mmCIF file of C-alpha atoms in Angstrom:
data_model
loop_
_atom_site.group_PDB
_atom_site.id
_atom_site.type_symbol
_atom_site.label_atom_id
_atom_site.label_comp_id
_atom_site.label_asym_id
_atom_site.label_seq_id
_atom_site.Cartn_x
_atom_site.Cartn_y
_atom_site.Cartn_z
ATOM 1 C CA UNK W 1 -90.808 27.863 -116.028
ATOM 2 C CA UNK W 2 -87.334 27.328 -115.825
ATOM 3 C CA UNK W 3 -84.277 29.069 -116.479
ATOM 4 C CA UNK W 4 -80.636 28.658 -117.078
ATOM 5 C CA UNK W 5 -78.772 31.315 -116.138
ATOM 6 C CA UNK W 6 -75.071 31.383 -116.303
ATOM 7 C CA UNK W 7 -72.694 33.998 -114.052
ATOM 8 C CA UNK W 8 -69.384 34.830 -113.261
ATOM 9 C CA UNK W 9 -67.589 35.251 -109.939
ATOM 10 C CA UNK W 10 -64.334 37.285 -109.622
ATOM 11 C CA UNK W 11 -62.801 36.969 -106.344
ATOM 12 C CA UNK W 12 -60.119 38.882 -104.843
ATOM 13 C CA UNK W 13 -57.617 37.511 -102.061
ATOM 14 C CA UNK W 14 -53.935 37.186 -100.872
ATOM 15 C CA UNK W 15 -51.824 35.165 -99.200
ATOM 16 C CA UNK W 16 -48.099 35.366 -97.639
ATOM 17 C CA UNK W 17 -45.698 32.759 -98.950
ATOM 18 C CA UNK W 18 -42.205 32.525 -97.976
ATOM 19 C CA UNK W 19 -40.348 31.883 -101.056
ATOM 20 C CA UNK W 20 -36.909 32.454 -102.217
ATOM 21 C CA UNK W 21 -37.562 33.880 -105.939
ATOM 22 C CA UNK W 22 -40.871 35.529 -107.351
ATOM 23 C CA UNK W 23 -41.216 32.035 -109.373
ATOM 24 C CA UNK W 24 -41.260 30.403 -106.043
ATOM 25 C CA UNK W 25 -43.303 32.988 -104.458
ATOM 26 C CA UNK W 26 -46.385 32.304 -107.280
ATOM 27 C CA UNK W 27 -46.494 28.439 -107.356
ATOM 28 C CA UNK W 28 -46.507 28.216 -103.571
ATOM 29 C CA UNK W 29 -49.287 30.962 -103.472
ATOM 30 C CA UNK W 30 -51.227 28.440 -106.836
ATOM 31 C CA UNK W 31 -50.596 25.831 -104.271
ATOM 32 C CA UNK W 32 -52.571 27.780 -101.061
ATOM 33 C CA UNK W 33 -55.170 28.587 -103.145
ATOM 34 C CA UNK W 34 -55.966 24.780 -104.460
ATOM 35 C CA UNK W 35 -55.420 23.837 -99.968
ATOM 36 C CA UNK W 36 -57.809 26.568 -99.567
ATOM 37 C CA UNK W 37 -55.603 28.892 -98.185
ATOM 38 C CA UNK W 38 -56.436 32.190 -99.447
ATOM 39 C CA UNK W 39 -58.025 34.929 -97.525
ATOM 40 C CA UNK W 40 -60.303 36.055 -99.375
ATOM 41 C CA UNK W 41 -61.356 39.745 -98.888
ATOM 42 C CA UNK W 42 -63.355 40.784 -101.746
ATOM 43 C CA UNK W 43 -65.852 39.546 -104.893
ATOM 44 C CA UNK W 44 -68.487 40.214 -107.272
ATOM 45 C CA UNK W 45 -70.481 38.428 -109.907
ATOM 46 C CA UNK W 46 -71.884 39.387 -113.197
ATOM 47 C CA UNK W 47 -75.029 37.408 -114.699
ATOM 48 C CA UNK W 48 -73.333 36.206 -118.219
ATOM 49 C CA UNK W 49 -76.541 34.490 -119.974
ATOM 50 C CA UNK W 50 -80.322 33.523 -119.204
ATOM 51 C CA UNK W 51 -82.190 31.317 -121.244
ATOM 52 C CA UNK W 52 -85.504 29.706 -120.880
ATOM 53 C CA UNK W 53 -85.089 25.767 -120.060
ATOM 54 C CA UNK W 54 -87.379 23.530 -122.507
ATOM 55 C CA UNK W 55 -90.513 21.767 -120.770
ATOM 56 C CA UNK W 56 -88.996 17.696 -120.780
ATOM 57 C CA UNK W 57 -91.984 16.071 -118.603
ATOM 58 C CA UNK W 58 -91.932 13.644 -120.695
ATOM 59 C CA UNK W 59 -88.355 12.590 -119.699
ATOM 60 C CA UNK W 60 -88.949 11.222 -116.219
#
């Protein structure tokens, strides 16, 4: 059998920016985080939903 099961992962990181106004400070730290420059130090996941997958053989 097969299952679907959908989850959640929270993820908690920082990174230092040198900005000169908070409003700076935030869209250079969006823009680390979409380079892939966070350091991430902590996370967790929750399972959200499970539900059985239908037999589709026939759809080869």
């Amino acid at each position: 059998m097969k299952y679907c099961v959908s989850m959640k992962e929270v993820s908690y990181g920082s990174v230092v920016v040198e900005a000169k106004s908070k409003e700076e400070a935030i869209q250079k730290a969006e823009q680390a985080y979409y380079d892939g420059n966070v350091f991430w130090k902590d996370s967790s996941i929750e399972t959200e939903a499970v539900r059985k997958e239908p037999d589709r053989g026939w759809e080869r």
